[in-house]
GROMACS .gro file of C-alpha atoms in nm:
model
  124
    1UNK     CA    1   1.449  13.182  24.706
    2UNK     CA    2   1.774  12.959  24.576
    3UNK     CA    3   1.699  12.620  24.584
    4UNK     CA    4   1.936  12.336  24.575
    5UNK     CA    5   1.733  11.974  24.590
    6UNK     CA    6   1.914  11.665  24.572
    7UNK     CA    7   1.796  11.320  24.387
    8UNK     CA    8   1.937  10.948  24.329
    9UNK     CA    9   2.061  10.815  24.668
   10UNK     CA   10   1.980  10.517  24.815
   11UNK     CA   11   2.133  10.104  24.898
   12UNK     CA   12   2.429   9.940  24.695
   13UNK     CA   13   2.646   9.685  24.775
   14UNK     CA   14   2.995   9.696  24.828
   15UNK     CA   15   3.138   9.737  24.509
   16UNK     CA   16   2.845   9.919  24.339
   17UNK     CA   17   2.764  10.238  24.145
   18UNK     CA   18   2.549  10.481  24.239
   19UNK     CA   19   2.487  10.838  24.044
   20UNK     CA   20   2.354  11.155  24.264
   21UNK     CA   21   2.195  11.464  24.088
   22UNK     CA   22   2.169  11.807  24.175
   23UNK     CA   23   1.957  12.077  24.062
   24UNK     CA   24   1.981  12.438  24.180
   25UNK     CA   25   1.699  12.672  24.073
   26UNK     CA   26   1.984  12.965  24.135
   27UNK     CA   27   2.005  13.211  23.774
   28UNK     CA   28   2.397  13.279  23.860
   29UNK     CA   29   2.455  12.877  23.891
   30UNK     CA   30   2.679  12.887  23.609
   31UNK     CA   31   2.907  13.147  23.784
   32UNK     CA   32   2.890  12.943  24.086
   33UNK     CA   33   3.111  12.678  24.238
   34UNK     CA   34   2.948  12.359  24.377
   35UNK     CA   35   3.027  12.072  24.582
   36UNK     CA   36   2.906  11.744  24.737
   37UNK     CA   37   2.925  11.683  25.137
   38UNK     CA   38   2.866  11.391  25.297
   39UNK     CA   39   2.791  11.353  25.717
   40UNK     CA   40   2.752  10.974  25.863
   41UNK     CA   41   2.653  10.988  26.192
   42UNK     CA   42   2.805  11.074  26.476
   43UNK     CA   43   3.074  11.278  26.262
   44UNK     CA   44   3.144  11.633  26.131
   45UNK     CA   45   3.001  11.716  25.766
   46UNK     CA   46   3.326  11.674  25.505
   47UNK     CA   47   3.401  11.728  25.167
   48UNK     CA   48   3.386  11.511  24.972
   49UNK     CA   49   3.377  11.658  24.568
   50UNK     CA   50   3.332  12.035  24.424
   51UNK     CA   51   3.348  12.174  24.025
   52UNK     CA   52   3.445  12.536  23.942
   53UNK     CA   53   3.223  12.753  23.775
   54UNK     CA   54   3.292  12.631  23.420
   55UNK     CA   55   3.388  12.251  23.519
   56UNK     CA   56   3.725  12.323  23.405
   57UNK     CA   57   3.882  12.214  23.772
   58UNK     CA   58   3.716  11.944  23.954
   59UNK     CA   59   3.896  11.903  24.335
   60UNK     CA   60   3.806  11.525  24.526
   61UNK     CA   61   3.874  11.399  24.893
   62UNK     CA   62   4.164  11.139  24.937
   63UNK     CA   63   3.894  10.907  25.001
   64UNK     CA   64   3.701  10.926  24.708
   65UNK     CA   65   3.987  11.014  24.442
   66UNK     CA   66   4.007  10.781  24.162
   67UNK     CA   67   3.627  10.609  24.246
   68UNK     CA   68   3.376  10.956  24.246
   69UNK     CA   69   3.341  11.165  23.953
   70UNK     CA   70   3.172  11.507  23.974
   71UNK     CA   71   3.020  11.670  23.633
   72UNK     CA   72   2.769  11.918  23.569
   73UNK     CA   73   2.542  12.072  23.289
   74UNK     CA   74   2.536  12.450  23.346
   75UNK     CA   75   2.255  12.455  23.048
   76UNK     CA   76   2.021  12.210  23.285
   77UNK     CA   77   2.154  12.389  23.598
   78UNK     CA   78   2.310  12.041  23.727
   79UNK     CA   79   2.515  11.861  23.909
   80UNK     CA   80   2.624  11.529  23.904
   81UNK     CA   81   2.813  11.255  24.138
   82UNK     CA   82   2.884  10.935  23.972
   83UNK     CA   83   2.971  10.711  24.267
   84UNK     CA   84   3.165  10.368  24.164
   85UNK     CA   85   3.334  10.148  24.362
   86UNK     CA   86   3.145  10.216  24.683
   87UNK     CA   87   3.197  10.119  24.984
   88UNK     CA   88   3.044  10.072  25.332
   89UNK     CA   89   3.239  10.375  25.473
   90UNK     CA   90   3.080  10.574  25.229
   91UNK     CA   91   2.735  10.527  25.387
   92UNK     CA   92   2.606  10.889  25.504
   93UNK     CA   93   2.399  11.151  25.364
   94UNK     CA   94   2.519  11.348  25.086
   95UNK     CA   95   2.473  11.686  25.052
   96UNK     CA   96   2.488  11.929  24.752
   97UNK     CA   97   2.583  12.305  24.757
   98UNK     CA   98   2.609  12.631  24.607
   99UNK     CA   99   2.925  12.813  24.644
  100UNK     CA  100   2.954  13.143  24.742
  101UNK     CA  101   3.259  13.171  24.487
  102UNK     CA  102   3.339  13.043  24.173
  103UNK     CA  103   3.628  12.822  24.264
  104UNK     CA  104   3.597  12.535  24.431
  105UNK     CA  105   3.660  12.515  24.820
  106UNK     CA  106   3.657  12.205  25.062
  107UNK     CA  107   3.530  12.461  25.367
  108UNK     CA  108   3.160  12.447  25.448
  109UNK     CA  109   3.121  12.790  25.538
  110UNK     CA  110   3.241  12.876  25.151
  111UNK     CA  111   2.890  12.749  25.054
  112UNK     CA  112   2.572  12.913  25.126
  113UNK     CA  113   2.285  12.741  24.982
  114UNK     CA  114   2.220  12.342  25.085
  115UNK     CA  115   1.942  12.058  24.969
  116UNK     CA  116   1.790  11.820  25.191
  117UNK     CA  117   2.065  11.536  25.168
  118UNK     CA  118   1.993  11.225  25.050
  119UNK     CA  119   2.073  10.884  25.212
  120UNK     CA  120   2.357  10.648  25.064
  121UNK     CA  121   2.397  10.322  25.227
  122UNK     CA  122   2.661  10.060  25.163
  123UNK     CA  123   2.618   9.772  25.257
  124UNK     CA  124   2.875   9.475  25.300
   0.00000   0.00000   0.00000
């Protein structure tokens, strides 16, 4: 079973870094796509980051461009979400997952295989 298991969240001030990891027990990973998601509450689950296969394309919500950086280690089967400049509208729980293709999409239903989520809170 493909297992996807998130690590790293937790509370920052405004302004602060955080870093999330990912690791994803999958034997394909590096022929797979993956992405970040994020869901606060009371709202729909967006995108918010995703990496191609071979991390040669990297694709970032408006929100996040220019403050999230996504990276990963296809030798260590990670993933990676360096989170700077946050904010409190960033608070929600982040989710990582496995594309079911090998470029990146923003469309939840492109990904099949989810963690947990862990919890980022910003506070002001």
């Amino acid at each position: 079973q493909v297992r996807v298991v998130e690590s790293g969240g937790g509370l920052v001030q405004a302004g602060g870094s955080l870093r999330l990891s990912c690791a994803c027990s999958e034997r394909t990973f590096s022929t797979d796509a993956m992405g970040w998601f994020r869901q606060a509450p009371g709202k729909e689950r967006e995108f918010v980051a995703g990496i191609n296969w071979n991390a040669r394309s990297t694709d970032y919500a408006d929100s996040v461009k220019g403050r999230f950086t996504i990276s990963r280690d296809n030798d260590k089967n990670t993933v990676n979400l360096q989170m700077n400049s946050l904010k409190p509208e960033d608070t929600a729980v982040y989710y990582c997952a496995r594309s079911r293709f090998s470029l990146v999409r923003r469309t939840t239903t492109d990904y099949d295989t989810w963690g947990q989520g862990t919890q980022v809170t910003v506070s002001s």
